[in-house]
Each structure stands twice: as structure tokens, then as C-alpha cells.
Amino acid sequence: MKKALILLITFIFNSILLISSDNSLQNKSMFPLLGNEARERGYELPNPYGINVIYVDMKQDVDIKALNLTGKLSLFGGKPLELGNIISVKADSAKTVNTNELVKADLWVFPFLNVYGILGKTKGHSTALVDINLGNSTILKNYDFTLKYEGITYGVGTVLAGGYKDFFSLIDFNYTSTSLDIIEGNISAFVISPKVGYNFNFYNTKNSIWIGTMYQNITQTLKGDINNLITFPKGIKVKDGKFEVKESTSSPWNNVIGFRSEINKSVEFTTEVGFGKRKSVTLSLGYRF
């Protein structure tokens, strides 16, 4: 799956870069398919190819599905015991903060169908208050269990769009995966975002506003050395201690409102704000050709 996503993203980026560097290819572009028919019916279409630089800041709660510890535990120099049989960790939820710096390349295949690839970097942290129990005794209560991570994000998506006069609707589907490189693990996200909006002109610029919702199904697995995160009381030593945390989205749905402005036929600026139990801000600068 990873290799297929990377190959598809590479193909999209290379194709768009090739076309953008050759004016003759742009003028002879066959995309979007059925574009002439749509223009004859009075629809004004965007340039078919696009490259966007995107920044995303997102905060949300996640449910902790599992928090497992492995390794050998020694109490005051005694015989090492299996860590998972002696120590238990309890936590129900965590708060995550993520920032994404992305590049998106897209193509309008039909006037109503856009496909795109995403490549970039994700950085963030997950914080939970956990109780760490030794047998029936709590040795650390409300311990600040914070995991910092970053990694490379890649993904693909598609947009289905339609409109009537100045009104439009669309639905965006995308899947992304992030391979972490500070701690072990990965993050995968499936997103669906339906929106309705209105196009208008203002001081010789073409603009759009919209409202909608966003569904995110995010699962993340974080792994690492437990001694880098937890300071055990004196006399307790853990050898080869590892942790594994599995988290998923607590509130999949939130609301969004957005605005886009075409500085000219080729350059556009987009911003979108998410609110509700998941809060986000997205900024995008795009070039179309």
C-alpha cells in the first residue's frame, strides 16, 4: 500500500511539473475531459493543473484504545520480573496537537472530478494523564505522559464537485499515512468533507465562501523506550522497557467554514477554519495552469 501511494504521488507531481514547464503541452492539454461541453453550457472552469503549498494546525481529543508496557522490572535489586505482569497503566483519553506542512498537486480529470496527491511533513505531540500502578498500589498518579513525534506524510484524494449558477457543492475524500521518525509508529487518516458554497466577485477578484462538515477516522500507533518518558521512583529499574500506545479519534465530526480568493487566473489563496470538538486552521497558496 505504501509503495503504491508513493508511486501514484510521484507520477502526479512529475506529470504536472512536466506540463507546467512546456507551454505547448499546456495549450494542447486534453484536461478536463468534457471541458468544452461544460463551457458551452456556460460553466467557467479553473485551469486543470494545480500545485498548492498548505499549512494545517489541528487540535483534538483522542481515545486511548491500548497502552502496553514490556520489559524487565527490578525492585530494589531483586530478581527481574516481566514488566507487564507487575505494572499496569490506566488512561482513557489524550489531547493531540498536530501541524502539517504539505505540498499538493492536483488535476481536474473531468469538470466534476479532481484527483490529487499530497506529500509533506507532520509534527505534533500527544498528552495524557495516566495512573501507573504497581500491583494494587498507585506509584504515579496523573502522570503527564507526553509523546512528541514527527514524520513524513503522503496521501491521495479526490473531489467530486457540482454547481448551479453561483452556488456549488463538493465532497472531498482523502487518505494519508505518516511514518514517524522520532519515535516508532505511524498515523493513518481517512477524511470525508462535504461542503456547500457560493461564488462571488469583489473588486475584480473571484471569491468563494463555504460551510461544511469534516469526518476524520484517525488511528495512530506510537512506540518507544519507556525510560525516556517515565522517571520511576528510586529503587525501581526497568531494563529494555518499551511502550506501545494505540489511539483513535474521539469525535470524528466537526464543522468547517472557508474562503478562497483568486488573485488572478493562476494564483489563489484559501483558508479554512474547523470548529467544534476538533479545532483546525488551514492556509493554502496555490498556482493553477
Short mmCIF file of C-alpha atoms in Angstrom, two decimals:
data_model
loop_
_atom_site.label_atom_id
_atom_site.label_comp_id
_atom_site.label_asym_id
_atom_site.label_seq_id
_atom_site.Cartn_x
_atom_site.Cartn_y
_atom_site.Cartn_z
CA MET A 1 0.00 0.00 0.00
CA LYS A 2 2.82 2.44 0.91
CA LYS A 3 4.70 1.78 -2.32
CA ALA A 4 1.54 2.22 -4.41
CA LEU A 5 0.76 5.57 -2.74
CA ILE A 6 4.30 6.85 -3.20
CA LEU A 7 4.37 5.81 -6.87
CA LEU A 8 0.99 7.46 -7.53
CA ILE A 9 2.03 10.72 -5.82
CA THR A 10 5.34 10.74 -7.73
CA PHE A 11 3.51 10.23 -11.02
CA ILE A 12 1.09 13.10 -10.33
CA PHE A 13 3.87 15.51 -9.29
CA ASN A 14 6.13 14.60 -12.23
CA SER A 15 3.29 14.90 -14.76
CA ILE A 16 2.28 18.35 -13.52
CA LEU A 17 5.87 19.61 -13.39
CA LEU A 18 6.43 18.38 -16.95
CA ILE A 19 3.31 20.10 -18.24
CA SER A 20 4.00 23.34 -16.36
CA SER A 21 7.45 23.57 -17.96
CA ASP A 22 6.14 23.14 -21.53
CA ASN A 23 3.73 25.80 -22.81
CA SER A 24 2.84 23.74 -25.87
CA LEU A 25 1.64 20.89 -23.64
CA GLN A 26 -0.46 23.32 -21.61
CA ASN A 27 -2.15 24.72 -24.69
CA LYS A 28 -2.88 21.25 -26.03
CA SER A 29 -3.98 19.78 -22.72
CA MET A 30 -6.84 17.33 -23.02
CA PHE A 31 -7.98 18.05 -19.46
CA PRO A 32 -10.50 18.38 -18.16
CA LEU A 33 -12.26 15.78 -20.28
CA LEU A 34 -15.68 17.10 -21.40
CA GLY A 35 -14.39 20.62 -20.62
CA ASN A 36 -15.59 22.12 -23.92
CA GLU A 37 -19.08 20.74 -23.38
CA ALA A 38 -19.19 22.29 -19.90
CA ARG A 39 -18.03 25.69 -21.19
CA GLU A 40 -20.67 25.61 -23.94
CA ARG A 41 -23.27 25.26 -21.19
CA GLY A 42 -21.97 28.41 -19.51
CA TYR A 43 -19.72 26.93 -16.83
CA GLU A 44 -16.43 28.70 -16.13
CA LEU A 45 -13.76 26.14 -15.33
CA PRO A 46 -10.48 26.54 -13.42
CA ASN A 47 -7.15 25.74 -15.03
CA PRO A 48 -6.77 21.95 -14.94
CA TYR A 49 -3.43 21.61 -13.13
CA GLY A 50 -2.55 22.89 -9.68
CA ILE A 51 0.22 22.97 -7.10
CA ASN A 52 -0.56 24.13 -3.55
CA VAL A 53 1.59 24.85 -0.51
CA ILE A 54 -0.51 24.07 2.59
CA TYR A 55 -0.15 24.66 6.33
CA VAL A 56 -2.52 22.94 8.81
CA ASP A 57 -2.75 23.34 12.59
CA MET A 58 -5.12 20.93 14.35
CA LYS A 59 -6.10 20.17 17.97
CA GLN A 60 -8.40 17.37 19.09
CA ASP A 61 -9.07 14.72 21.73
CA VAL A 62 -8.34 11.06 21.03
CA ASP A 63 -9.38 7.86 22.78
CA ILE A 64 -6.63 5.59 24.07
CA LYS A 65 -7.52 2.09 22.93
CA ALA A 66 -4.48 0.37 24.41
CA LEU A 67 -1.36 1.28 26.41
CA ASN A 68 1.01 -1.63 26.81
CA LEU A 69 4.37 -1.93 28.59
CA THR A 70 7.04 -4.58 28.07
CA GLY A 71 10.47 -5.16 29.60
CA LYS A 72 12.13 -6.43 32.79
CA LEU A 73 11.41 -4.75 36.13
CA SER A 74 13.75 -4.92 39.14
CA LEU A 75 12.64 -3.84 42.62
CA PHE A 76 15.49 -2.76 44.90
CA GLY A 77 17.99 -5.02 43.14
CA GLY A 78 15.76 -8.09 43.21
CA LYS A 79 15.13 -10.65 40.50
CA PRO A 80 13.91 -9.10 37.21
CA LEU A 81 10.23 -9.65 36.54
CA GLU A 82 8.12 -9.18 33.43
CA LEU A 83 7.07 -5.51 33.46
CA GLY A 84 3.60 -6.08 32.03
CA ASN A 85 2.74 -8.53 34.81
CA ILE A 86 3.72 -6.12 37.60
CA ILE A 87 2.87 -2.62 36.35
CA SER A 88 -0.42 -1.54 34.80
CA VAL A 89 -1.15 1.81 33.20
CA LYS A 90 -4.60 3.40 33.06
CA ALA A 91 -5.59 6.23 30.73
CA ASP A 92 -8.78 6.83 28.78
CA SER A 93 -8.06 9.83 26.56
CA ALA A 94 -5.37 12.19 25.33
CA LYS A 95 -5.07 15.56 23.65
CA THR A 96 -3.18 15.83 20.38
CA VAL A 97 -1.75 18.85 18.59
CA ASN A 98 -0.51 18.41 15.02
CA THR A 99 0.95 20.76 12.42
CA ASN A 100 1.31 19.80 8.77
CA GLU A 101 3.43 21.43 6.08
CA LEU A 102 2.32 19.94 2.77
CA VAL A 103 2.57 20.23 -0.99
CA LYS A 104 -0.45 19.14 -3.01
CA ALA A 105 -0.51 18.50 -6.75
CA ASP A 106 -3.93 18.12 -8.40
CA LEU A 107 -5.62 17.60 -11.74
CA TRP A 108 -9.19 18.19 -12.92
CA VAL A 109 -9.79 14.98 -14.89
CA PHE A 110 -13.42 15.97 -15.59
CA PRO A 111 -15.18 19.26 -14.78
CA PHE A 112 -16.71 17.44 -11.82
CA LEU A 113 -13.75 15.22 -10.75
CA ASN A 114 -10.41 16.29 -9.30
CA VAL A 115 -7.63 13.94 -8.17
CA TYR A 116 -4.60 14.88 -6.11
CA GLY A 117 -1.50 13.70 -4.27
CA ILE A 118 -0.09 15.04 -1.00
CA LEU A 119 3.46 14.99 0.31
CA GLY A 120 4.90 16.79 3.34
CA LYS A 121 5.82 16.78 7.00
CA THR A 122 3.80 16.27 10.19
CA LYS A 123 4.92 17.34 13.65
CA GLY A 124 2.97 17.04 16.88
CA HIS A 125 2.52 15.69 20.36
CA SER A 126 0.02 13.62 22.33
CA THR A 127 -0.53 14.31 26.04
CA ALA A 128 -2.41 12.12 28.53
CA LEU A 129 -2.71 11.99 32.31
CA VAL A 130 -2.06 8.38 33.32
CA ASP A 131 -2.11 6.37 36.55
CA ILE A 132 0.76 3.90 36.89
CA ASN A 133 0.06 1.06 39.31
CA LEU A 134 2.50 -1.38 40.89
CA GLY A 135 0.31 -4.34 41.81
CA ASN A 136 -2.59 -2.81 43.74
CA SER A 137 -0.69 0.36 44.67
CA THR A 138 -0.57 3.56 42.61
CA ILE A 139 3.05 4.71 42.32
CA LEU A 140 2.42 7.60 39.91
CA LYS A 141 -0.98 9.33 39.68
CA ASN A 142 -2.00 11.77 36.92
CA TYR A 143 1.45 11.42 35.40
CA ASP A 144 1.98 13.73 32.40
CA PHE A 145 2.57 11.18 29.63
CA THR A 146 3.60 13.28 26.61
CA LEU A 147 4.78 11.78 23.31
CA LYS A 148 6.43 14.05 20.75
CA TYR A 149 6.65 12.88 17.17
CA GLU A 150 7.22 13.94 13.59
CA GLY A 151 7.43 12.24 10.23
CA ILE A 152 6.80 12.23 6.52
CA THR A 153 3.16 12.37 5.37
CA TYR A 154 1.90 11.20 1.99
CA GLY A 155 -1.53 10.50 0.58
CA VAL A 156 -4.04 10.70 -2.25
CA GLY A 157 -7.50 12.14 -2.61
CA THR A 158 -10.34 13.04 -4.93
CA VAL A 159 -13.00 15.73 -5.10
CA LEU A 160 -16.47 15.42 -6.64
CA ALA A 161 -17.99 18.82 -7.43
CA GLY A 162 -21.10 20.31 -8.99
CA GLY A 163 -22.85 23.64 -9.18
CA TYR A 164 -25.80 25.76 -10.30
CA LYS A 165 -25.24 29.40 -11.25
CA ASP A 166 -23.12 30.84 -8.42
CA PHE A 167 -23.82 28.03 -5.97
CA PHE A 168 -21.69 24.91 -5.69
CA SER A 169 -21.30 21.75 -3.67
CA LEU A 170 -18.44 19.31 -3.35
CA ILE A 171 -17.25 16.34 -1.36
CA ASP A 172 -13.59 15.67 -0.68
CA PHE A 173 -12.21 12.19 0.09
CA ASN A 174 -8.58 11.58 1.06
CA TYR A 175 -6.34 9.06 2.75
CA THR A 176 -2.97 9.94 4.28
CA SER A 177 -0.29 8.00 6.12
CA THR A 178 2.55 9.32 8.26
CA SER A 179 5.71 7.34 9.03
CA LEU A 180 7.19 8.63 12.29
CA ASP A 181 10.93 9.07 12.76
CA ILE A 182 11.42 10.44 16.30
CA ILE A 183 9.60 7.55 17.95
CA GLU A 184 8.40 4.38 16.27
CA GLY A 185 4.90 4.18 14.87
CA ASN A 186 2.56 5.52 12.23
CA ILE A 187 -0.54 7.64 11.78
CA SER A 188 -3.23 6.94 9.20
CA ALA A 189 -6.20 9.17 8.45
CA PHE A 190 -9.28 8.81 6.25
CA VAL A 191 -11.15 12.10 5.70
CA ILE A 192 -14.52 12.91 4.12
CA SER A 193 -15.56 16.56 3.85
CA PRO A 194 -18.84 17.64 2.18
CA LYS A 195 -19.33 21.39 1.61
CA VAL A 196 -21.76 23.85 0.01
CA GLY A 197 -20.79 27.36 -1.04
CA TYR A 198 -21.29 30.49 -3.11
CA ASN A 199 -19.09 32.19 -5.73
CA PHE A 200 -18.96 35.99 -5.98
CA ASN A 201 -16.88 38.79 -7.47
CA PHE A 202 -15.34 41.56 -5.38
CA TYR A 203 -13.06 44.31 -6.69
CA ASN A 204 -12.09 42.37 -9.80
CA THR A 205 -11.33 39.21 -7.82
CA LYS A 206 -13.24 35.94 -7.93
CA ASN A 207 -14.05 34.57 -4.50
CA SER A 208 -15.80 31.66 -2.84
CA ILE A 209 -17.18 31.06 0.63
CA TRP A 210 -18.47 27.75 2.00
CA ILE A 211 -19.64 25.86 5.03
CA GLY A 212 -19.48 22.15 5.61
CA THR A 213 -18.50 19.28 7.85
CA MET A 214 -15.47 17.07 8.13
CA TYR A 215 -15.27 13.42 9.16
CA GLN A 216 -11.88 12.09 10.24
CA ASN A 217 -11.10 8.48 11.08
CA ILE A 218 -7.61 8.69 12.53
CA THR A 219 -5.68 5.81 14.05
CA GLN A 220 -2.17 6.18 15.41
CA THR A 221 0.27 3.77 16.99
CA LEU A 222 3.17 5.23 18.98
CA LYS A 223 6.08 3.16 20.31
CA GLY A 224 9.34 3.86 22.12
CA ASP A 225 11.65 3.48 25.13
CA ILE A 226 9.70 3.83 28.38
CA ASN A 227 12.74 5.16 30.27
CA ASN A 228 12.77 8.22 28.03
CA LEU A 229 9.25 9.13 29.18
CA ILE A 230 8.76 7.95 32.76
CA THR A 231 11.01 8.66 35.76
CA PHE A 232 10.44 5.74 38.11
CA PRO A 233 10.81 6.12 41.89
CA LYS A 234 14.17 5.28 43.45
CA GLY A 235 14.77 1.55 43.69
CA ILE A 236 12.70 0.66 40.61
CA LYS A 237 14.66 -0.10 37.47
CA VAL A 238 13.33 -1.14 34.06
CA LYS A 239 15.55 -2.90 31.51
CA ASP A 240 14.61 -2.98 27.80
CA GLY A 241 11.38 -1.18 28.68
CA LYS A 242 9.10 -0.42 25.74
CA PHE A 243 5.69 1.21 25.45
CA GLU A 244 3.01 0.98 22.77
CA VAL A 245 0.05 3.36 22.62
CA LYS A 246 -2.87 2.94 20.23
CA GLU A 247 -5.17 5.95 19.77
CA SER A 248 -8.18 6.81 17.63
CA THR A 249 -10.36 9.85 17.03
CA SER A 250 -12.66 10.73 19.92
CA SER A 251 -15.08 12.96 17.96
CA PRO A 252 -14.94 12.12 14.23
CA TRP A 253 -17.15 15.03 13.03
CA ASN A 254 -16.62 18.78 13.21
CA ASN A 255 -17.81 21.83 11.26
CA VAL A 256 -15.78 23.93 8.82
CA ILE A 257 -16.09 27.34 7.17
CA GLY A 258 -13.81 28.50 4.38
CA PHE A 259 -12.89 31.26 1.95
CA ARG A 260 -10.97 31.25 -1.34
CA SER A 261 -9.84 34.20 -3.44
CA GLU A 262 -8.35 34.14 -6.95
CA ILE A 263 -5.64 36.80 -7.10
CA ASN A 264 -5.64 36.12 -10.84
CA LYS A 265 -6.47 33.18 -13.11
CA SER A 266 -3.39 31.31 -11.88
CA VAL A 267 -2.86 32.29 -8.23
CA GLU A 268 -5.32 31.58 -5.43
CA PHE A 269 -5.36 31.83 -1.65
CA THR A 270 -7.51 29.58 0.55
CA THR A 271 -8.23 29.49 4.26
CA GLU A 272 -10.49 27.14 6.20
CA VAL A 273 -11.32 27.02 9.91
CA GLY A 274 -12.64 23.96 11.72
CA PHE A 275 -14.60 24.32 14.94
CA GLY A 276 -16.39 22.09 17.41
CA LYS A 277 -14.63 19.37 19.40
CA ARG A 278 -11.86 19.37 16.79
CA LYS A 279 -10.30 22.75 16.02
CA SER A 280 -8.20 23.44 12.96
CA VAL A 281 -6.82 26.19 10.75
CA THR A 282 -5.76 25.55 7.15
CA LEU A 283 -3.89 28.04 4.93
CA SER A 284 -3.10 27.34 1.29
CA LEU A 285 -1.41 29.23 -1.55
CA GLY A 286 -1.97 27.67 -4.95
CA TYR A 287 -0.83 28.06 -8.55
CA ARG A 288 -3.01 26.79 -11.41
CA PHE A 289 -2.09 26.40 -15.06
#
